[in-house]
Short mmCIF file of C-alpha atoms and ligand atoms in Angstrom, two decimals:
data_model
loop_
_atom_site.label_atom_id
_atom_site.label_comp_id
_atom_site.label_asym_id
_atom_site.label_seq_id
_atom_site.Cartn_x
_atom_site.Cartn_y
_atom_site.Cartn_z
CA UNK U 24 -21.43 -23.23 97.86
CA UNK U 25 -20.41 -24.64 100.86
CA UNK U 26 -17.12 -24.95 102.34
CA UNK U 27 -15.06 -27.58 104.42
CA UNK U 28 -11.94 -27.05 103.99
CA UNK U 29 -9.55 -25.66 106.94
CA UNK U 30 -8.76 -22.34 106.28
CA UNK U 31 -12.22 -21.20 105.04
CA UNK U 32 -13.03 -17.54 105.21
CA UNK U 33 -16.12 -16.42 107.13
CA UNK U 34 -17.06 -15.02 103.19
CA UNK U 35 -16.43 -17.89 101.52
CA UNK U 36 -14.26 -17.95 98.52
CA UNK U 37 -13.32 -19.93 95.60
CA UNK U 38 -10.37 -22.42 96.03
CA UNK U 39 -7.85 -22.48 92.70
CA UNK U 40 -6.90 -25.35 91.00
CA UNK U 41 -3.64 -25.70 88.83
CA UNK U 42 -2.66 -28.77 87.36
CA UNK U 43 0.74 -29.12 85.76
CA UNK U 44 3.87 -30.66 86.37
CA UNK U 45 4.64 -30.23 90.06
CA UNK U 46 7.97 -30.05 92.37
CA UNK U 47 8.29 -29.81 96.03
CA UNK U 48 9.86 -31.63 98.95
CA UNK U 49 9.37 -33.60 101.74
CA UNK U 50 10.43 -33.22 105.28
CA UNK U 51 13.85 -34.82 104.99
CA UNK U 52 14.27 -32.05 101.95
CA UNK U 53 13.82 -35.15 99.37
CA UNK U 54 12.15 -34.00 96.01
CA UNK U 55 8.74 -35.05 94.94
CA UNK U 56 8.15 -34.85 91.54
CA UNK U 57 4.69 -35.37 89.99
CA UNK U 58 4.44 -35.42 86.07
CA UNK U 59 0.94 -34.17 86.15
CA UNK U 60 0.30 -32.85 89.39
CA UNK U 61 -2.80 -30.35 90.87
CA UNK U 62 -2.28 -27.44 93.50
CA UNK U 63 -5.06 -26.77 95.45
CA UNK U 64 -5.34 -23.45 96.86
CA UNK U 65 -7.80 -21.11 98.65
CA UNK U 66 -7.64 -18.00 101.40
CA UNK U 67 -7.36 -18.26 104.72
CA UNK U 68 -9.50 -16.00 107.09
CA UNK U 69 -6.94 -12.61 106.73
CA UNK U 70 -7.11 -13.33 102.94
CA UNK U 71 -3.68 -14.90 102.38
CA UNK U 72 -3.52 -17.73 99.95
CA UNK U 73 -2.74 -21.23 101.38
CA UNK U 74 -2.24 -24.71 100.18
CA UNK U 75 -5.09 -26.89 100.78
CA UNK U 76 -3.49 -30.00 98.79
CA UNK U 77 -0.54 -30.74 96.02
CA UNK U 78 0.18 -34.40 94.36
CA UNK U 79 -0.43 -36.20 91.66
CA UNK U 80 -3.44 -35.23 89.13
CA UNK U 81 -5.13 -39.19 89.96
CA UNK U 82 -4.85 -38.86 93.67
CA UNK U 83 -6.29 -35.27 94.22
CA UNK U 84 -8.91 -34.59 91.14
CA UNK U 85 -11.65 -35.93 92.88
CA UNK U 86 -11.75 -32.75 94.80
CA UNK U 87 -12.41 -30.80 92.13
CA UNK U 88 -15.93 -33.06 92.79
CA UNK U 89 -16.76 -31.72 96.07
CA UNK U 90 -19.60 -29.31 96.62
CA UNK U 91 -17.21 -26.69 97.65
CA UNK U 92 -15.34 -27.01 94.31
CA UNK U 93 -18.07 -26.71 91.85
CA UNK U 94 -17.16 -23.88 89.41
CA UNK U 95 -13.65 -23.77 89.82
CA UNK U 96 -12.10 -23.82 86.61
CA UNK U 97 -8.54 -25.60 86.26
CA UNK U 98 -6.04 -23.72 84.86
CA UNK U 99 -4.23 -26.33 82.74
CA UNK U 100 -0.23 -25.53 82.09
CA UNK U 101 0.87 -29.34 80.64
CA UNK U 102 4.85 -29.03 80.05
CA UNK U 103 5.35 -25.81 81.83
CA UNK U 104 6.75 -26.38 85.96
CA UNK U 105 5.06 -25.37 88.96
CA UNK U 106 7.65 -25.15 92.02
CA UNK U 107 7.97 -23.36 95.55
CA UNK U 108 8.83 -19.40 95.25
CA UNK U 109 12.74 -19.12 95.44
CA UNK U 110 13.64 -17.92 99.43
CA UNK U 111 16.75 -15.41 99.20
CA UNK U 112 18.44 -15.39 102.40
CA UNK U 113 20.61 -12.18 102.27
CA UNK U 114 19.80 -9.20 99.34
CA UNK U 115 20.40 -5.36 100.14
CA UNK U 116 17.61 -3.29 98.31
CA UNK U 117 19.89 -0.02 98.14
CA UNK U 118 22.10 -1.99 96.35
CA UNK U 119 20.27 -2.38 93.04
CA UNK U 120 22.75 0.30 91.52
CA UNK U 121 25.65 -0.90 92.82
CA UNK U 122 25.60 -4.29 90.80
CA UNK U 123 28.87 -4.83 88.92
CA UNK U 124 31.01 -2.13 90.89
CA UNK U 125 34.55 -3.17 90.42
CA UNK U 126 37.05 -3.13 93.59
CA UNK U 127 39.73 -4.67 95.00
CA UNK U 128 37.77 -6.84 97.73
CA UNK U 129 35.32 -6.05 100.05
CA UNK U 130 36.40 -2.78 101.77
CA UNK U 131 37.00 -0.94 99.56
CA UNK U 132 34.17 -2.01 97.22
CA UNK U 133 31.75 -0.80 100.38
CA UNK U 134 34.08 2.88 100.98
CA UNK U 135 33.99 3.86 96.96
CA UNK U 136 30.38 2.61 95.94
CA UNK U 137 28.22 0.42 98.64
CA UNK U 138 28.44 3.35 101.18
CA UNK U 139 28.12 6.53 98.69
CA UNK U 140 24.64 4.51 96.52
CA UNK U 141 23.30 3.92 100.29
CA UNK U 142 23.82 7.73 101.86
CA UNK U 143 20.96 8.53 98.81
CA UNK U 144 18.16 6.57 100.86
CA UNK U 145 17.80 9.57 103.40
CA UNK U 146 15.52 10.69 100.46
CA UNK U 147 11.88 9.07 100.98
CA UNK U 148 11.31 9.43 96.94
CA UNK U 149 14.21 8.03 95.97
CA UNK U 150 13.90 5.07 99.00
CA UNK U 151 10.39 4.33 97.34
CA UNK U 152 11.71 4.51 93.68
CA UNK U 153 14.12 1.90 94.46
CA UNK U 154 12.03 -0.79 96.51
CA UNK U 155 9.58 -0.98 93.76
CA UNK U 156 12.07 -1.72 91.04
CA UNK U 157 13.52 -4.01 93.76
CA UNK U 158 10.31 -6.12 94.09
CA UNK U 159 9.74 -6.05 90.25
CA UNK U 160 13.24 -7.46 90.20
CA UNK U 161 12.92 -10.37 92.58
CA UNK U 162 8.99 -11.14 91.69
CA UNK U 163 10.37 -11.17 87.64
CA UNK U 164 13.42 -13.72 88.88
CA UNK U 165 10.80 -15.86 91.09
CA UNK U 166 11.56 -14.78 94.29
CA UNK U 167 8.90 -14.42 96.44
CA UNK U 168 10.18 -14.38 100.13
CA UNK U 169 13.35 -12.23 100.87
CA UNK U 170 15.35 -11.46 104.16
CA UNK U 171 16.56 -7.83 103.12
CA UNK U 172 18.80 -4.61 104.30
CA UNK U 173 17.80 -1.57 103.96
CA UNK U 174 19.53 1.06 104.92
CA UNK U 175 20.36 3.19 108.22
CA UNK U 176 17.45 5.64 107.35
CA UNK U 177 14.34 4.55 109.12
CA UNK U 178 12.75 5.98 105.92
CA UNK U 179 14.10 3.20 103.80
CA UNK U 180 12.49 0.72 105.84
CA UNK U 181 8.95 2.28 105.37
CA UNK U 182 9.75 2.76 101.80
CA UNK U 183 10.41 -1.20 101.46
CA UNK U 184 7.82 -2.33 103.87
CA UNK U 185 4.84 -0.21 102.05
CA UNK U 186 5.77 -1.52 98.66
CA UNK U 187 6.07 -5.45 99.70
CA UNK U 188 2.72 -5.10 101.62
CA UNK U 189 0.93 -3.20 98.72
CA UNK U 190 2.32 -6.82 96.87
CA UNK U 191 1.31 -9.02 99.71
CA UNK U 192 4.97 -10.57 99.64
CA UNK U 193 6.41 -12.13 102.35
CA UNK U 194 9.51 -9.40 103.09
CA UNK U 195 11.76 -8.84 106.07
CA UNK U 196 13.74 -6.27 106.55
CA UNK U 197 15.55 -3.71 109.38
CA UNK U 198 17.66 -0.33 109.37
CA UNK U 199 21.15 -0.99 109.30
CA UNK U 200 22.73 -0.42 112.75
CA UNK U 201 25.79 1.28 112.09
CA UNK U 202 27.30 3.93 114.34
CA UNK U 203 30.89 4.41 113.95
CA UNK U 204 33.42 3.67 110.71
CA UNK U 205 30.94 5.16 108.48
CA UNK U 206 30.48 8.43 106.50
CA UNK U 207 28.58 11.05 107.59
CA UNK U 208 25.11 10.68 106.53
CA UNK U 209 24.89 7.07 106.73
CA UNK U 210 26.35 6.63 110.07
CA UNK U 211 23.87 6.27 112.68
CA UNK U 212 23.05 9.70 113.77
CA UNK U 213 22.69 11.16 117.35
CA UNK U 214 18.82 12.30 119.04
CA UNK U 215 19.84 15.49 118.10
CA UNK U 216 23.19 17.67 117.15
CA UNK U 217 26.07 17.17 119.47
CA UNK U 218 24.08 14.29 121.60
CA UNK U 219 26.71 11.52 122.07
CA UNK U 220 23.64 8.82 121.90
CA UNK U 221 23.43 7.38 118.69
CA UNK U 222 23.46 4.26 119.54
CA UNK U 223 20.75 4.27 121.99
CA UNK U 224 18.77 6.40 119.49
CA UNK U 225 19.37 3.79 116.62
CA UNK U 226 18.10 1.16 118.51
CA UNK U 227 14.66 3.38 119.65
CA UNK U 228 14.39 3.66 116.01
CA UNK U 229 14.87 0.02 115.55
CA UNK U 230 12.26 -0.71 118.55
CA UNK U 231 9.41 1.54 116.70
CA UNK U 232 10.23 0.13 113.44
CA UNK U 233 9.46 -3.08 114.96
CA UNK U 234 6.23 -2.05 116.41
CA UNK U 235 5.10 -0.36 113.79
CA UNK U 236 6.03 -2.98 111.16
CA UNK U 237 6.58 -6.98 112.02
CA UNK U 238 3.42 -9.28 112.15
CA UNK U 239 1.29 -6.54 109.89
CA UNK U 240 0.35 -8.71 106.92
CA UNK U 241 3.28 -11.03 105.67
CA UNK U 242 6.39 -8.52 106.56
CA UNK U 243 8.87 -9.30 109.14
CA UNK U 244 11.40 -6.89 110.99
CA UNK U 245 15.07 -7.87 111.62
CA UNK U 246 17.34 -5.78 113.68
CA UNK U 247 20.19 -5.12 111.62
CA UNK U 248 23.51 -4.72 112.55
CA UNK U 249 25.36 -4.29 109.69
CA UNK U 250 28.83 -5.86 110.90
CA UNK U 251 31.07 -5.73 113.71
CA UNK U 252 33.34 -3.20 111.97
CA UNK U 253 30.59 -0.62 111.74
CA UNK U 254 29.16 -1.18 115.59
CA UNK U 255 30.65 0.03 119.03
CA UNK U 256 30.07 -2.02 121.76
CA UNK U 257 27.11 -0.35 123.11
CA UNK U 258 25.25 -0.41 119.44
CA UNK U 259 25.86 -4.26 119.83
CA UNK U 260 25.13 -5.23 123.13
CA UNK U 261 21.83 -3.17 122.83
CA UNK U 262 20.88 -5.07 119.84
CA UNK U 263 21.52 -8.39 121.46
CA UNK U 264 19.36 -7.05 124.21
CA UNK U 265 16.32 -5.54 122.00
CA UNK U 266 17.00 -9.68 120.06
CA UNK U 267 16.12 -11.07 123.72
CA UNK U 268 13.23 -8.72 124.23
CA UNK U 269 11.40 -9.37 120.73
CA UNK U 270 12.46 -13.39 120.03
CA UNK U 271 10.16 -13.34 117.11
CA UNK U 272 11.91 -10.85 115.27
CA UNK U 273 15.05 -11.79 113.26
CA UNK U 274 18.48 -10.79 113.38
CA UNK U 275 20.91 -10.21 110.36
CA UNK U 276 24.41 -9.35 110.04
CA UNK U 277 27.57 -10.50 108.04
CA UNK U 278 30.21 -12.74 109.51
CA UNK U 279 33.35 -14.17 108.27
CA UNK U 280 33.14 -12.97 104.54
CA UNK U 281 36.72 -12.00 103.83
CA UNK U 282 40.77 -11.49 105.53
CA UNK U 283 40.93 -7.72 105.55
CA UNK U 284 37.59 -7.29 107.28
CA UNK U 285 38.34 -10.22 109.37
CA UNK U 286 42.13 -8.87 110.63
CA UNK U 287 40.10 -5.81 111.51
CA UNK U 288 37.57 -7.66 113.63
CA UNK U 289 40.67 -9.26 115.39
CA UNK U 290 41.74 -6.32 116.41
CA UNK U 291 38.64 -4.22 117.48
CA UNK U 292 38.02 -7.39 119.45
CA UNK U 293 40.92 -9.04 120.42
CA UNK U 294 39.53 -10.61 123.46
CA UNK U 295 36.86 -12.60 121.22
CA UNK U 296 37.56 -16.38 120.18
CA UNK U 297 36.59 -15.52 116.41
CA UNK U 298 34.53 -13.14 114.65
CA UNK U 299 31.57 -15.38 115.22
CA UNK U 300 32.28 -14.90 119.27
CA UNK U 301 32.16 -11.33 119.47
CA UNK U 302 28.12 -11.60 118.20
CA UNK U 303 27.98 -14.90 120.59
CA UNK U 304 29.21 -12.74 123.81
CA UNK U 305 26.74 -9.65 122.92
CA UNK U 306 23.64 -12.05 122.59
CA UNK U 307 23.25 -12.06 118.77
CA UNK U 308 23.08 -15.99 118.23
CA UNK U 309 20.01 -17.54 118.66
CA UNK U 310 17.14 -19.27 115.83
CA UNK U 311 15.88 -16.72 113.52
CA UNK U 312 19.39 -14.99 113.03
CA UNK U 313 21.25 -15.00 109.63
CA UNK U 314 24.59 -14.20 109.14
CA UNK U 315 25.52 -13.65 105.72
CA UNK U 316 28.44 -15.11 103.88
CA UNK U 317 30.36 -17.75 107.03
CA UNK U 318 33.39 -18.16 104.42
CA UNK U 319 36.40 -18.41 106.88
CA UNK U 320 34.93 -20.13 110.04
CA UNK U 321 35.91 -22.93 111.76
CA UNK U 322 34.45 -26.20 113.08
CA UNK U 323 33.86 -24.29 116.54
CA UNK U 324 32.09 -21.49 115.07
CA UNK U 325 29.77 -24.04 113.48
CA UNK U 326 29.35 -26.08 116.28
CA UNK U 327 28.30 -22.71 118.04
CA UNK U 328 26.12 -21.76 114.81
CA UNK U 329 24.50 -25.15 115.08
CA UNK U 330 23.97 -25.22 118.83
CA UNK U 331 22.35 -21.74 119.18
CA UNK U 332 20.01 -22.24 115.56
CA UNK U 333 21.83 -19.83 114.26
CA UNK U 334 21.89 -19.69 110.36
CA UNK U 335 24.36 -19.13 107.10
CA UNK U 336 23.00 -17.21 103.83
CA UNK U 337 25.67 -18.90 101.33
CA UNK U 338 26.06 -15.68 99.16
CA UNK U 339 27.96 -17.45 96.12
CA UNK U 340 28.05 -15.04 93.39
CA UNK U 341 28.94 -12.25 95.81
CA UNK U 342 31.75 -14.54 97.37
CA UNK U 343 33.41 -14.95 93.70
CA UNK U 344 32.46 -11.33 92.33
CA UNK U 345 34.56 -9.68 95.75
CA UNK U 346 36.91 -12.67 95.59
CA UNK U 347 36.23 -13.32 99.24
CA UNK U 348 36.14 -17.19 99.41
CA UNK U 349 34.29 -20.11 98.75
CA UNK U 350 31.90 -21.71 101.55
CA UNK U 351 32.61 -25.09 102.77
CA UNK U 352 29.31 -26.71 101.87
CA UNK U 353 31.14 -29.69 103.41
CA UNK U 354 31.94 -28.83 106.47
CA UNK U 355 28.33 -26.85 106.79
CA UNK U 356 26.93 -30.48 106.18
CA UNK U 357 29.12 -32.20 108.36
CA UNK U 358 28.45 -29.55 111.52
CA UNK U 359 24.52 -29.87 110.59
CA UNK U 360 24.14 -25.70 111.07
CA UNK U 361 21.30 -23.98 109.14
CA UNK U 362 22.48 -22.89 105.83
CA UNK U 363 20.51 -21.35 102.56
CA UNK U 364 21.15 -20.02 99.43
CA UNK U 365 20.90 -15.65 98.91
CA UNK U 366 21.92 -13.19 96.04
CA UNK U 367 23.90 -10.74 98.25
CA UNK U 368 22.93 -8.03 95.46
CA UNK U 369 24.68 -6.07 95.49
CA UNK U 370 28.19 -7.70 95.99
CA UNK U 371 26.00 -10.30 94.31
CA UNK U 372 25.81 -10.11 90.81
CA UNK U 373 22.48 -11.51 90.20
CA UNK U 374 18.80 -11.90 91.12
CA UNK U 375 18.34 -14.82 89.52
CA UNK U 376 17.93 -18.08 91.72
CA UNK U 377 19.28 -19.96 88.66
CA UNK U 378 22.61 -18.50 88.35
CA UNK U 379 22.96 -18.40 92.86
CA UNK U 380 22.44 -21.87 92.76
CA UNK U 381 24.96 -22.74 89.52
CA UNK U 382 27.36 -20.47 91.32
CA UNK U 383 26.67 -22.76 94.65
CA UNK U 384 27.81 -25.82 92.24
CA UNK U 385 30.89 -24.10 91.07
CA UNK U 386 31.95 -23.25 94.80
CA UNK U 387 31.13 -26.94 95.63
CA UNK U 388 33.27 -28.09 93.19
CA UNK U 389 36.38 -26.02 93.86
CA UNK U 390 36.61 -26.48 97.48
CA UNK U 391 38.70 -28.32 97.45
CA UNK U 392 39.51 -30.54 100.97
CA UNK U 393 42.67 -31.17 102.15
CA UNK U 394 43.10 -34.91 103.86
CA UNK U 395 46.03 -36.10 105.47
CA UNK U 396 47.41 -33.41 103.14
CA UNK U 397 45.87 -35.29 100.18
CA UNK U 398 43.81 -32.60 98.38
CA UNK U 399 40.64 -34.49 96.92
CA UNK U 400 38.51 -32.89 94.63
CA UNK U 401 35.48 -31.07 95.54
CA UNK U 402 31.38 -31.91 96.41
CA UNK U 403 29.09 -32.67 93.25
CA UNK U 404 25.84 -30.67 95.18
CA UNK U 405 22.92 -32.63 93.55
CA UNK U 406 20.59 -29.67 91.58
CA UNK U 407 17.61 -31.04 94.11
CA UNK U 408 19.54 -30.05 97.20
CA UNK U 409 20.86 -26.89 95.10
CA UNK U 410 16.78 -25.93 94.87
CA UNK U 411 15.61 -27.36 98.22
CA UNK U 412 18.66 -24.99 99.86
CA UNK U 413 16.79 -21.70 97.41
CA UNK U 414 13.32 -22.95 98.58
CA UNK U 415 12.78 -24.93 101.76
CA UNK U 416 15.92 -25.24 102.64
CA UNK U 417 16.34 -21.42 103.04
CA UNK U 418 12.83 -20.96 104.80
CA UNK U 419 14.04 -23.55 107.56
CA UNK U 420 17.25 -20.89 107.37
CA UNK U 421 14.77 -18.31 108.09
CA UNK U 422 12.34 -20.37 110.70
CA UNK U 423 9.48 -20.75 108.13
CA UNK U 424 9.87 -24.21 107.38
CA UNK U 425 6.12 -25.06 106.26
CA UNK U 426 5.45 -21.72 105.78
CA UNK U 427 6.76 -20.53 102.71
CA UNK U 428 9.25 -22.50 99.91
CA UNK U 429 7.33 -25.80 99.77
CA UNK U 430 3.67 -26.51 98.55
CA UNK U 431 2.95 -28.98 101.52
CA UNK U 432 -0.89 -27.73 103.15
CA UNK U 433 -1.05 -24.95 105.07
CA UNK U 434 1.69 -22.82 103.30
CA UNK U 435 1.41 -19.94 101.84
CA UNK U 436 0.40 -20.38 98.31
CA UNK U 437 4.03 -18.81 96.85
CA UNK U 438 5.06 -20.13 93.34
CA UNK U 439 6.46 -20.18 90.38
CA UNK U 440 5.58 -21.07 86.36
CA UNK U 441 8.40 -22.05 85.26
CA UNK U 442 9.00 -22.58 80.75
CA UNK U 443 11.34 -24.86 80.21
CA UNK U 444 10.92 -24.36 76.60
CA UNK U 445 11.58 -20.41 77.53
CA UNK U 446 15.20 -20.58 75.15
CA UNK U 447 16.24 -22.77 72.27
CA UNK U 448 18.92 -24.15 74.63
CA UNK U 449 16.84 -24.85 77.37
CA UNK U 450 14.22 -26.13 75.31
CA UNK U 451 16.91 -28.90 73.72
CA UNK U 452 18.31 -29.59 77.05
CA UNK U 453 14.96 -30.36 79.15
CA UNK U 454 13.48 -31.87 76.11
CA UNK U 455 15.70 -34.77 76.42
CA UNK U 456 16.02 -34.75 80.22
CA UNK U 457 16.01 -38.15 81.47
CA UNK U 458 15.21 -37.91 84.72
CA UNK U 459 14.14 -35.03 87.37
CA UNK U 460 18.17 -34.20 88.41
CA UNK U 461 19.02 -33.40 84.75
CA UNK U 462 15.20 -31.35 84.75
CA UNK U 463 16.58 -29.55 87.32
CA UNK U 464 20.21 -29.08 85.92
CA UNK U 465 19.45 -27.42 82.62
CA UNK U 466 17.28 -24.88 84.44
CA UNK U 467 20.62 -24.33 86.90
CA UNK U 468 23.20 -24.26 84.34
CA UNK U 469 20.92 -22.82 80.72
CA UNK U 470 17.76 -20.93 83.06
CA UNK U 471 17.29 -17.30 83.90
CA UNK U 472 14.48 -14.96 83.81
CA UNK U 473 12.83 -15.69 80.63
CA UNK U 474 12.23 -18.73 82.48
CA UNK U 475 10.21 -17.48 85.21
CA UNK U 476 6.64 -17.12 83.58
CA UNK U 477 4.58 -16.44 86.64
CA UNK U 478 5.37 -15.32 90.34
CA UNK U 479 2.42 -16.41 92.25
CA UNK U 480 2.37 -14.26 95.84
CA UNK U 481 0.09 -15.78 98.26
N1 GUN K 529 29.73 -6.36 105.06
C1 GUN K 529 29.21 -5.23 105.59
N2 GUN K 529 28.37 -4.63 104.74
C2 GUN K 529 28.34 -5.39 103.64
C3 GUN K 529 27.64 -5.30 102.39
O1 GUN K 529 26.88 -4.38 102.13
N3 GUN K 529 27.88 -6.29 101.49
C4 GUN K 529 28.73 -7.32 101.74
N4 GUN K 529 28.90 -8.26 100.82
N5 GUN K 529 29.39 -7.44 102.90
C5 GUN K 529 29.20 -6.48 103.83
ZN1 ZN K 530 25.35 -8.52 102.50
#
């Protein structure tokens, strides 16, 4: 056969051809819904699946005519929902066991569980255990791009990085840089017994991890300081340098989650403006960085968030489970800073993009805003913008607009088959959907993984 399409191997292969009801969005995040739609796909020279066209079933079929199509069998899913892989913005993979810890906000939740579950991952075996039941966790929930921590062993990076590339997902991740106000054995440790140079050694690590890892297949490194509380001054400033040095590679923290954490920011740093400021005057806001969580900031911070392309993962079952707040998706939309949705397993208590984004809609509606002292009820989100901030929303969070969370050509073929006939609830509900909002809705409010019948990975 011959082949003309763009991305056409020097061996060529096969394009695919699904046809079913389709959803993704435009530029200005708008849906666009086709009834009975076709996504073309086919390989790109390093073997990665890409979009080569998706629309409606009467525009595109006459593709399936061209000489480089002939064979390619359609595989026909009427009623069923293809739509973008879900993008989680902020997930820790050691904290699959801590799900569901009880504790009395955020501290002490990471001191009794968070800390002890994550001191395990100096074990290789154990690191590798846990990033495969990880994947199968977020690939099973339709999640097919995720900005992860790891841990502070360098071990549990490999661990992660191995298993995501033996999936072909699209996974970024970094060791957590953590050197002081943290237990022995998770605290970054010094070169070598009685050194006084952890943090200099932590970011070496960091530096190798990146070389050996970011740009190999679809993974992506992130240096990873955990959060200001856990970093001396040195440990942060080096990061911010080592972010100048590699601008490709992301940076993730946690900012502004709750009032215990935050009082101890103010006074580690009481020279800073805000917590956001003390990452602003170490260089750790620029595009490609996401800080998780953004609960209690004001309209400087997001001015500052906006101005540098810095980024928010909106971490809403996490924010109710730790009772630490609930973002202002108002004030988020009114600044214009990068924002996307994110589990925040484990503080989060779910993998499922379904219940982040029906979480998102409770927050929205009980922020409430005070004006002129006049408290007025909260935002309605709309369940399109709910999905578009869990698809391409969040890959514009993570600078991968076009790349991943939208079927527009060129991306990387990452979807999902979704059932809406996968309960008798949702079955009744979407069954007498009347348009593509309340489509959307009863898969927010009814859906969860029974829904997801197919992760598609590039
Ligand atoms: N702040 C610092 N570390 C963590 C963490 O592991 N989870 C959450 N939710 N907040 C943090
Ligand atoms: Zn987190």
């Amino acid at each position: 056969a011959q082949c003309s399409h763009p991305h056409t191997p020097l061996q060529c292969q096969p394009m695919k051809a699904y046809r079913a009801p389709l959803l993704s969005f435009d530029a200005q995040g708008q849906p666009l819904y086709e009834s009975d739609g076709l996504l073309l796909t086919a390989p790109d020279a390093r073997g990665t699946e890409r979009v080569l066209a998706s629309g409606a079933w009467s525009a595109l079929s006459h593709k399936l005519q061209a000489p480089d199509a002939q064979g390619v069998t359609v595989q026909h899913w009427p009623g069923k929902l293809i739509a973008p892989g879900f993008v989680d913005t902020h997930v820790h993979y050691p904290q699959v066991d801590v799900i569901g810890s009880p504790a009395d906000g955020l501290l002490p939740w990471l001191e009794n569980y968070t800390f002890p579950a994550e001191t395990k991952f100096a074990d290789p075996a154990h690191a590798q255990a846990v990033a495969s039941v990880f994947l199968d966790e977020l690939q099973r929930h339709g999640v097919t791009t995720a900005l992860a921590f790891a841990t502070s062993h360098p071990t549990s990076v490999d661990a992660l990085f191995a298993e995501a590339q033996a999936r072909r997902m699209r996974l970024i991740t970094g060791m957590c840089l953590m050197d002081q106000n943290a237990p022995d054995g998770l605290r970054n440790p010094p070169s070598a017994p009685g050194r006084g140079d952890a943090a200099e050694h932590s970011l070496l690590q960091s530096e190798a991890l990146i070389q050996r890892w970011h740009g190999q297949s679809r993974l992506g490194y992130a240096i990873t300081p955990r959060f200001v509380p856990t970093c001396t001054d040195a440990q942060l400033r080096g990061a911010g340098e080592l972010a100048a040095r590699y601008p490709d590679v992301w940076v993730q923290s946690h900012v502004a989650e709750n009032r215990d954490e935050i009082a101890w920011v103010r006074e580690l740093h009481p020279q800073a403006r805000s917590y956001l400021d003390v990452y602003h005057r170490f260089g750790l806001l620029r595009e490609r960085t996401v800080y998780a969580h953004g609960i209690h900031l004001d309209d400087t911070d997001r001015a500052l968030l906006r101005d540098t392309g810095s980024a928010i993962a909106v971490s809403p079952t996490s924010n109710l489970f730790l009772g630490s707040g609930l973002f202002d998706f108002a004030a988020a939309q009114r600044s214009g800073h990068l924002h996307g949705l994110a589990s925040d397993v484990g503080g989060g208590t779910s993998f499922s993009p379904f219940e982040t984004m029906k979480a998102a809609y409770f927050t929205g509606r009980m922020a409430l805003e005070s004006q002129g002292g006049v408290p007025k009820a909260g935002l309605s989100l709309s369940p399109a913008h709910l999905w578009w901030l869990h698809t391409a929303g969040a890959a514009q969070a993570l600078g991968l607009a076009g790349v991943v969370g939208n079927l527009c050509p060129g991306a990387e073929a990452d979807f999902v088959l979704l059932n809406p006939q996968a309960t008798p609830l949702l079955a009744r509900r979407t069954a007498a959907a009347q348009s593509l909002a309340e489509l959307l809705f009863a898969f927010i409010i009814l859906g969860d993984d029974r829904a997801v019948e197919r992760s598609f990975c590039a």
